[in-house]
Amino acid sequence: MKKYIIGFCLFLGSFLSLATLSCQRSAPDILDGRIVFLGDSITQDGRYVTVFEYELFKRYPQVDIDVISVGLSSETVSGLTEPDHPYPRPNAHERLGRVLAALKPATVIACYGMNDGIYHPQDDARFRAYKDGVLRLVAAVKATGAQAILLTPPIFDAAAIPERVVEYDAEKFGYATPYRGYNDVLADYARWLESLDDKDVRVIDVNG
């Protein structure tokens, strides 16, 4: 988790620099209206959101803005669940419409990917499910008039859990026994996000 926090702190500097330039963009200003964070347990944990909110109000004390986090543990945008997971992982799309309707954000900051590869080696079908899920999320956010900001999945640190990680030829993979090279999967997700050709979507890399 320490590496996640370091990565997100780096993201904050880049993000707030981008915010000062937002008046040059056609997308809504990050400082105009409610900001809603979506994501999995990393977002539900709340620490990086708290740091973001602190930095936001420290730099812009005159701004009257809501920051709301609705991260949900285990959630994915891909709709995938590993076979040995104790319950079906929540699918962000099941609640996305309700969240957008209830909270009416001007900006949605979403961080998905850590759970979406379900801790397996890279696979075309899983990668496509992640891509489709992200694009659906972006379309839903833009349909409300809000702007979408996508954070890449952060680093998976196999060295932090050496007793749990397994090799490529393991019989099964999942949260309890993740693939040792899983960060390579997340890096692929991050590079794809950065390649998105949409001038109205910001992508901020916290994996590189």
PDB file of C-alpha atoms in Angstrom:
ATOM      1  CA  MET A   1       0.000   0.000   0.000  1.00  0.00           C
ATOM      2  CA  LYS A   2       2.907   2.385   0.611  1.00  0.00           C
ATOM      3  CA  LYS A   3       3.772   2.344  -3.091  1.00  0.00           C
ATOM      4  CA  TYR A   4       0.144   3.098  -3.927  1.00  0.00           C
ATOM      5  CA  ILE A   5       0.219   6.155  -1.683  1.00  0.00           C
ATOM      6  CA  ILE A   6       3.526   7.377  -3.136  1.00  0.00           C
ATOM      7  CA  GLY A   7       2.159   6.938  -6.631  1.00  0.00           C
ATOM      8  CA  PHE A   8      -1.022   8.800  -5.851  1.00  0.00           C
ATOM      9  CA  CYS A   9       0.909  11.639  -4.218  1.00  0.00           C
ATOM     10  CA  LEU A  10       2.871  11.972  -7.458  1.00  0.00           C
ATOM     11  CA  PHE A  11      -0.431  11.942  -9.306  1.00  0.00           C
ATOM     12  CA  LEU A  12      -1.657  14.836  -7.189  1.00  0.00           C
ATOM     13  CA  GLY A  13       1.101  17.127  -8.342  1.00  0.00           C
ATOM     14  CA  SER A  14       0.482  16.338 -11.995  1.00  0.00           C
ATOM     15  CA  PHE A  15      -3.271  16.501 -11.578  1.00  0.00           C
ATOM     16  CA  LEU A  16      -3.331  19.883  -9.879  1.00  0.00           C
ATOM     17  CA  SER A  17      -0.961  21.272 -12.496  1.00  0.00           C
ATOM     18  CA  LEU A  18      -3.399  20.105 -15.151  1.00  0.00           C
ATOM     19  CA  ALA A  19      -6.235  21.752 -13.249  1.00  0.00           C
ATOM     20  CA  THR A  20      -4.594  25.155 -13.578  1.00  0.00           C
ATOM     21  CA  LEU A  21      -4.576  24.680 -17.344  1.00  0.00           C
ATOM     22  CA  SER A  22      -8.164  23.500 -17.584  1.00  0.00           C
ATOM     23  CA  CYS A  23      -9.405  26.906 -18.695  1.00  0.00           C
ATOM     24  CA  GLN A  24      -7.634  26.226 -21.990  1.00  0.00           C
ATOM     25  CA  ARG A  25      -9.638  23.050 -22.553  1.00  0.00           C
ATOM     26  CA  SER A  26     -13.182  22.547 -23.739  1.00  0.00           C
ATOM     27  CA  ALA A  27     -13.845  20.128 -20.850  1.00  0.00           C
ATOM     28  CA  PRO A  28     -15.400  21.470 -17.616  1.00  0.00           C
ATOM     29  CA  ASP A  29     -12.972  22.940 -15.105  1.00  0.00           C
ATOM     30  CA  ILE A  30     -11.895  20.591 -12.318  1.00  0.00           C
ATOM     31  CA  LEU A  31     -12.626  23.389  -9.847  1.00  0.00           C
ATOM     32  CA  ASP A  32     -16.187  23.831 -11.050  1.00  0.00           C
ATOM     33  CA  GLY A  33     -18.718  21.576  -9.361  1.00  0.00           C
ATOM     34  CA  ARG A  34     -18.712  18.275  -7.504  1.00  0.00           C
ATOM     35  CA  ILE A  35     -15.865  15.767  -7.867  1.00  0.00           C
ATOM     36  CA  VAL A  36     -16.767  12.087  -7.449  1.00  0.00           C
ATOM     37  CA  PHE A  37     -14.186   9.324  -7.101  1.00  0.00           C
ATOM     38  CA  LEU A  38     -15.040   5.832  -8.350  1.00  0.00           C
ATOM     39  CA  GLY A  39     -12.913   2.743  -7.908  1.00  0.00           C
ATOM     40  CA  ASP A  40     -12.193  -0.393  -5.954  1.00  0.00           C
ATOM     41  CA  SER A  41     -10.778  -0.908  -2.444  1.00  0.00           C
ATOM     42  CA  ILE A  42      -7.858   1.427  -3.163  1.00  0.00           C
ATOM     43  CA  THR A  43     -10.380   4.233  -3.555  1.00  0.00           C
ATOM     44  CA  GLN A  44     -12.647   2.977  -0.763  1.00  0.00           C
ATOM     45  CA  ASP A  45      -9.603   3.051   1.536  1.00  0.00           C
ATOM     46  CA  GLY A  46      -9.860   6.822   1.196  1.00  0.00           C
ATOM     47  CA  ARG A  47      -6.298   7.862   1.901  1.00  0.00           C
ATOM     48  CA  TYR A  48      -5.374   9.146  -1.533  1.00  0.00           C
ATOM     49  CA  VAL A  49      -8.726  10.907  -1.797  1.00  0.00           C
ATOM     50  CA  THR A  50      -8.076  12.603   1.546  1.00  0.00           C
ATOM     51  CA  VAL A  51      -4.642  13.750   0.376  1.00  0.00           C
ATOM     52  CA  PHE A  52      -6.171  15.039  -2.854  1.00  0.00           C
ATOM     53  CA  GLU A  53      -8.854  16.963  -0.981  1.00  0.00           C
ATOM     54  CA  TYR A  54      -6.288  18.448   1.409  1.00  0.00           C
ATOM     55  CA  GLU A  55      -4.065  19.610  -1.454  1.00  0.00           C
ATOM     56  CA  LEU A  56      -7.029  20.957  -3.389  1.00  0.00           C
ATOM     57  CA  PHE A  57      -8.251  23.167  -0.567  1.00  0.00           C
ATOM     58  CA  LYS A  58      -4.733  24.177   0.442  1.00  0.00           C
ATOM     59  CA  ARG A  59      -4.006  25.458  -3.047  1.00  0.00           C
ATOM     60  CA  TYR A  60      -7.465  26.837  -3.758  1.00  0.00           C
ATOM     61  CA  PRO A  61      -8.938  27.880  -0.372  1.00  0.00           C
ATOM     62  CA  GLN A  62     -11.484  30.109  -2.055  1.00  0.00           C
ATOM     63  CA  VAL A  63     -13.100  27.211  -3.908  1.00  0.00           C
ATOM     64  CA  ASP A  64     -16.463  25.874  -2.700  1.00  0.00           C
ATOM     65  CA  ILE A  65     -16.510  22.310  -3.976  1.00  0.00           C
ATOM     66  CA  ASP A  66     -17.642  18.844  -2.874  1.00  0.00           C
ATOM     67  CA  VAL A  67     -15.298  15.861  -3.062  1.00  0.00           C
ATOM     68  CA  ILE A  68     -17.127  12.543  -2.654  1.00  0.00           C
ATOM     69  CA  SER A  69     -15.598   9.073  -2.764  1.00  0.00           C
ATOM     70  CA  VAL A  70     -17.771   6.070  -3.561  1.00  0.00           C
ATOM     71  CA  GLY A  71     -15.084   3.440  -4.021  1.00  0.00           C
ATOM     72  CA  LEU A  72     -16.251  -0.138  -3.487  1.00  0.00           C
ATOM     73  CA  SER A  73     -14.006  -2.994  -2.419  1.00  0.00           C
ATOM     74  CA  SER A  74     -13.463  -5.776  -5.003  1.00  0.00           C
ATOM     75  CA  GLU A  75     -15.198  -3.818  -7.774  1.00  0.00           C
ATOM     76  CA  THR A  76     -14.258  -4.060 -11.457  1.00  0.00           C
ATOM     77  CA  VAL A  77     -15.320  -2.403 -14.701  1.00  0.00           C
ATOM     78  CA  SER A  78     -14.712  -5.642 -16.593  1.00  0.00           C
ATOM     79  CA  GLY A  79     -17.384  -7.658 -14.819  1.00  0.00           C
ATOM     80  CA  LEU A  80     -14.908 -10.477 -14.194  1.00  0.00           C
ATOM     81  CA  THR A  81     -14.434 -12.596 -11.076  1.00  0.00           C
ATOM     82  CA  GLU A  82     -11.779 -15.250 -10.478  1.00  0.00           C
ATOM     83  CA  PRO A  83     -13.212 -18.747  -9.872  1.00  0.00           C
ATOM     84  CA  ASP A  84     -12.045 -19.021  -6.263  1.00  0.00           C
ATOM     85  CA  HIS A  85     -13.152 -15.554  -5.176  1.00  0.00           C
ATOM     86  CA  PRO A  86     -15.534 -15.925  -2.217  1.00  0.00           C
ATOM     87  CA  TYR A  87     -18.305 -13.981  -3.975  1.00  0.00           C
ATOM     88  CA  PRO A  88     -18.941 -12.422  -7.395  1.00  0.00           C
ATOM     89  CA  ARG A  89     -17.014  -9.181  -7.672  1.00  0.00           C
ATOM     90  CA  PRO A  90     -19.225  -6.081  -7.889  1.00  0.00           C
ATOM     91  CA  ASN A  91     -19.523  -4.700 -11.415  1.00  0.00           C
ATOM     92  CA  ALA A  92     -19.236  -0.900 -11.535  1.00  0.00           C
ATOM     93  CA  HIS A  93     -21.805  -0.724 -14.309  1.00  0.00           C
ATOM     94  CA  GLU A  94     -24.504  -2.158 -12.073  1.00  0.00           C
ATOM     95  CA  ARG A  95     -24.451   1.002  -9.930  1.00  0.00           C
ATOM     96  CA  LEU A  96     -22.885   3.609 -12.214  1.00  0.00           C
ATOM     97  CA  GLY A  97     -26.155   5.055 -13.475  1.00  0.00           C
ATOM     98  CA  ARG A  98     -27.513   5.430  -9.951  1.00  0.00           C
ATOM     99  CA  VAL A  99     -24.312   7.077  -8.726  1.00  0.00           C
ATOM    100  CA  LEU A 100     -24.307   9.602 -11.547  1.00  0.00           C
ATOM    101  CA  ALA A 101     -28.005  10.378 -11.124  1.00  0.00           C
ATOM    102  CA  ALA A 102     -27.807  10.766  -7.352  1.00  0.00           C
ATOM    103  CA  LEU A 103     -24.551  12.714  -7.053  1.00  0.00           C
ATOM    104  CA  LYS A 104     -24.639  14.728 -10.304  1.00  0.00           C
ATOM    105  CA  PRO A 105     -20.871  15.201 -10.514  1.00  0.00           C
ATOM    106  CA  ALA A 106     -19.152  17.747 -12.707  1.00  0.00           C
ATOM    107  CA  THR A 107     -16.047  15.546 -12.710  1.00  0.00           C
ATOM    108  CA  VAL A 108     -15.637  11.804 -12.216  1.00  0.00           C
ATOM    109  CA  ILE A 109     -12.201  10.476 -11.308  1.00  0.00           C
ATOM    110  CA  ALA A 110     -12.099   6.706 -11.814  1.00  0.00           C
ATOM    111  CA  CYS A 111      -9.385   4.222 -10.904  1.00  0.00           C
ATOM    112  CA  TYR A 112      -9.931   0.648 -12.062  1.00  0.00           C
ATOM    113  CA  GLY A 113      -7.733  -2.189 -13.219  1.00  0.00           C
ATOM    114  CA  MET A 114      -6.187  -3.718 -10.108  1.00  0.00           C
ATOM    115  CA  ASN A 115      -8.990  -6.294  -9.861  1.00  0.00           C
ATOM    116  CA  ASP A 116      -9.941  -6.377 -13.535  1.00  0.00           C
ATOM    117  CA  GLY A 117      -7.220  -8.780 -14.627  1.00  0.00           C
ATOM    118  CA  ILE A 118      -8.320 -10.991 -11.703  1.00  0.00           C
ATOM    119  CA  TYR A 119      -4.645 -11.510 -10.783  1.00  0.00           C
ATOM    120  CA  HIS A 120      -3.977 -13.759 -13.787  1.00  0.00           C
ATOM    121  CA  PRO A 121      -1.335 -13.489 -16.528  1.00  0.00           C
ATOM    122  CA  GLN A 122      -2.288 -11.311 -19.491  1.00  0.00           C
ATOM    123  CA  ASP A 123      -5.114 -12.644 -21.638  1.00  0.00           C
ATOM    124  CA  ASP A 124      -6.784 -11.098 -24.696  1.00  0.00           C
ATOM    125  CA  ALA A 125     -10.329 -11.782 -23.501  1.00  0.00           C
ATOM    126  CA  ARG A 126      -9.753 -10.249 -20.077  1.00  0.00           C
ATOM    127  CA  PHE A 127      -7.960  -7.283 -21.623  1.00  0.00           C
ATOM    128  CA  ARG A 128     -10.913  -6.724 -23.982  1.00  0.00           C
ATOM    129  CA  ALA A 129     -13.360  -6.903 -21.066  1.00  0.00           C
ATOM    130  CA  TYR A 130     -11.356  -4.192 -19.282  1.00  0.00           C
ATOM    131  CA  LYS A 131     -11.225  -1.986 -22.380  1.00  0.00           C
ATOM    132  CA  ASP A 132     -14.950  -2.370 -23.012  1.00  0.00           C
ATOM    133  CA  GLY A 133     -15.729  -1.617 -19.364  1.00  0.00           C
ATOM    134  CA  VAL A 134     -13.634   1.546 -19.331  1.00  0.00           C
ATOM    135  CA  LEU A 135     -15.151   2.811 -22.571  1.00  0.00           C
ATOM    136  CA  ARG A 136     -18.668   2.160 -21.241  1.00  0.00           C
ATOM    137  CA  LEU A 137     -17.840   4.089 -18.079  1.00  0.00           C
ATOM    138  CA  VAL A 138     -16.449   7.031 -20.046  1.00  0.00           C
ATOM    139  CA  ALA A 139     -19.502   7.100 -22.308  1.00  0.00           C
ATOM    140  CA  ALA A 140     -21.873   7.074 -19.327  1.00  0.00           C
ATOM    141  CA  VAL A 141     -20.000   9.896 -17.608  1.00  0.00           C
ATOM    142  CA  LYS A 142     -19.833  12.038 -20.738  1.00  0.00           C
ATOM    143  CA  ALA A 143     -23.536  11.469 -21.411  1.00  0.00           C
ATOM    144  CA  THR A 144     -24.324  13.371 -18.201  1.00  0.00           C
ATOM    145  CA  GLY A 145     -22.163  16.328 -19.248  1.00  0.00           C
ATOM    146  CA  ALA A 146     -19.482  15.531 -16.668  1.00  0.00           C
ATOM    147  CA  GLN A 147     -15.815  15.164 -17.515  1.00  0.00           C
ATOM    148  CA  ALA A 148     -13.970  11.881 -17.012  1.00  0.00           C
ATOM    149  CA  ILE A 149     -10.507  11.614 -15.530  1.00  0.00           C
ATOM    150  CA  LEU A 150      -8.992   8.135 -15.561  1.00  0.00           C
ATOM    151  CA  LEU A 151      -6.214   7.018 -13.250  1.00  0.00           C
ATOM    152  CA  THR A 152      -4.197   4.049 -14.404  1.00  0.00           C
ATOM    153  CA  PRO A 153      -4.110   1.096 -12.037  1.00  0.00           C
ATOM    154  CA  PRO A 154      -1.287   1.589  -9.536  1.00  0.00           C
ATOM    155  CA  ILE A 155       1.655  -0.730  -9.031  1.00  0.00           C
ATOM    156  CA  PHE A 156       1.218  -4.354  -7.977  1.00  0.00           C
ATOM    157  CA  ASP A 157       4.181  -5.040  -5.706  1.00  0.00           C
ATOM    158  CA  ALA A 158       4.851  -8.789  -5.757  1.00  0.00           C
ATOM    159  CA  ALA A 159       7.860  -8.345  -3.474  1.00  0.00           C
ATOM    160  CA  ALA A 160       5.556  -7.228  -0.666  1.00  0.00           C
ATOM    161  CA  ILE A 161       3.732 -10.592  -0.582  1.00  0.00           C
ATOM    162  CA  PRO A 162       6.341 -13.232  -1.549  1.00  0.00           C
ATOM    163  CA  GLU A 163       4.490 -15.993   0.288  1.00  0.00           C
ATOM    164  CA  ARG A 164       1.365 -15.538  -1.853  1.00  0.00           C
ATOM    165  CA  VAL A 165       2.501 -14.897  -5.423  1.00  0.00           C
ATOM    166  CA  VAL A 166       2.689 -17.766  -7.919  1.00  0.00           C
ATOM    167  CA  GLU A 167       4.471 -18.312 -11.216  1.00  0.00           C
ATOM    168  CA  TYR A 168       3.070 -18.314 -14.759  1.00  0.00           C
ATOM    169  CA  ASP A 169       2.595 -22.093 -14.790  1.00  0.00           C
ATOM    170  CA  ALA A 170       0.543 -22.217 -11.577  1.00  0.00           C
ATOM    171  CA  GLU A 171      -2.691 -24.201 -11.545  1.00  0.00           C
ATOM    172  CA  LYS A 172      -4.789 -21.276 -10.372  1.00  0.00           C
ATOM    173  CA  PHE A 173      -4.589 -17.531  -9.930  1.00  0.00           C
ATOM    174  CA  GLY A 174      -6.641 -15.059  -7.922  1.00  0.00           C
ATOM    175  CA  TYR A 175      -6.491 -12.475  -5.171  1.00  0.00           C
ATOM    176  CA  ALA A 176      -5.287 -15.126  -2.710  1.00  0.00           C
ATOM    177  CA  THR A 177      -2.618 -16.431  -5.119  1.00  0.00           C
ATOM    178  CA  PRO A 178      -1.778 -13.650  -7.594  1.00  0.00           C
ATOM    179  CA  TYR A 179       0.511 -14.043 -10.594  1.00  0.00           C
ATOM    180  CA  ARG A 180       4.015 -12.821  -9.743  1.00  0.00           C
ATOM    181  CA  GLY A 181       4.193 -10.769 -12.941  1.00  0.00           C
ATOM    182  CA  TYR A 182       0.765  -9.180 -12.491  1.00  0.00           C
ATOM    183  CA  ASN A 183       2.188  -5.685 -12.628  1.00  0.00           C
ATOM    184  CA  ASP A 184       3.057  -6.356 -16.285  1.00  0.00           C
ATOM    185  CA  VAL A 185      -0.667  -6.856 -16.875  1.00  0.00           C
ATOM    186  CA  LEU A 186      -1.455  -3.581 -15.109  1.00  0.00           C
ATOM    187  CA  ALA A 187       1.258  -1.818 -17.111  1.00  0.00           C
ATOM    188  CA  ASP A 188      -0.458  -2.985 -20.314  1.00  0.00           C
ATOM    189  CA  TYR A 189      -3.723  -1.562 -19.000  1.00  0.00           C
ATOM    190  CA  ALA A 190      -2.005   1.716 -18.159  1.00  0.00           C
ATOM    191  CA  ARG A 191      -0.394   2.057 -21.601  1.00  0.00           C
ATOM    192  CA  TRP A 192      -3.742   1.387 -23.264  1.00  0.00           C
ATOM    193  CA  LEU A 193      -5.430   4.068 -21.156  1.00  0.00           C
ATOM    194  CA  GLU A 194      -2.714   6.527 -22.117  1.00  0.00           C
ATOM    195  CA  SER A 195      -3.302   5.719 -25.791  1.00  0.00           C
ATOM    196  CA  LEU A 196      -6.981   6.700 -25.705  1.00  0.00           C
ATOM    197  CA  ASP A 197      -7.722   9.205 -28.444  1.00  0.00           C
ATOM    198  CA  ASP A 198     -10.325  11.362 -26.723  1.00  0.00           C
ATOM    199  CA  LYS A 199      -9.600  15.034 -26.155  1.00  0.00           C
ATOM    200  CA  ASP A 200     -12.289  15.202 -23.463  1.00  0.00           C
ATOM    201  CA  VAL A 201     -10.791  12.466 -21.288  1.00  0.00           C
ATOM    202  CA  ARG A 202      -7.730  13.008 -19.107  1.00  0.00           C
ATOM    203  CA  VAL A 203      -5.543  10.052 -18.217  1.00  0.00           C
ATOM    204  CA  ILE A 204      -3.042  10.246 -15.361  1.00  0.00           C
ATOM    205  CA  ASP A 205      -0.454   7.504 -14.961  1.00  0.00           C
ATOM    206  CA  VAL A 206       0.190   6.247 -11.436  1.00  0.00           C
ATOM    207  CA  ASN A 207       1.713   2.951 -12.587  1.00  0.00           C
ATOM    208  CA  GLY A 208       4.814   4.127 -14.447  1.00  0.00           C
TER     209      GLY A 208
END
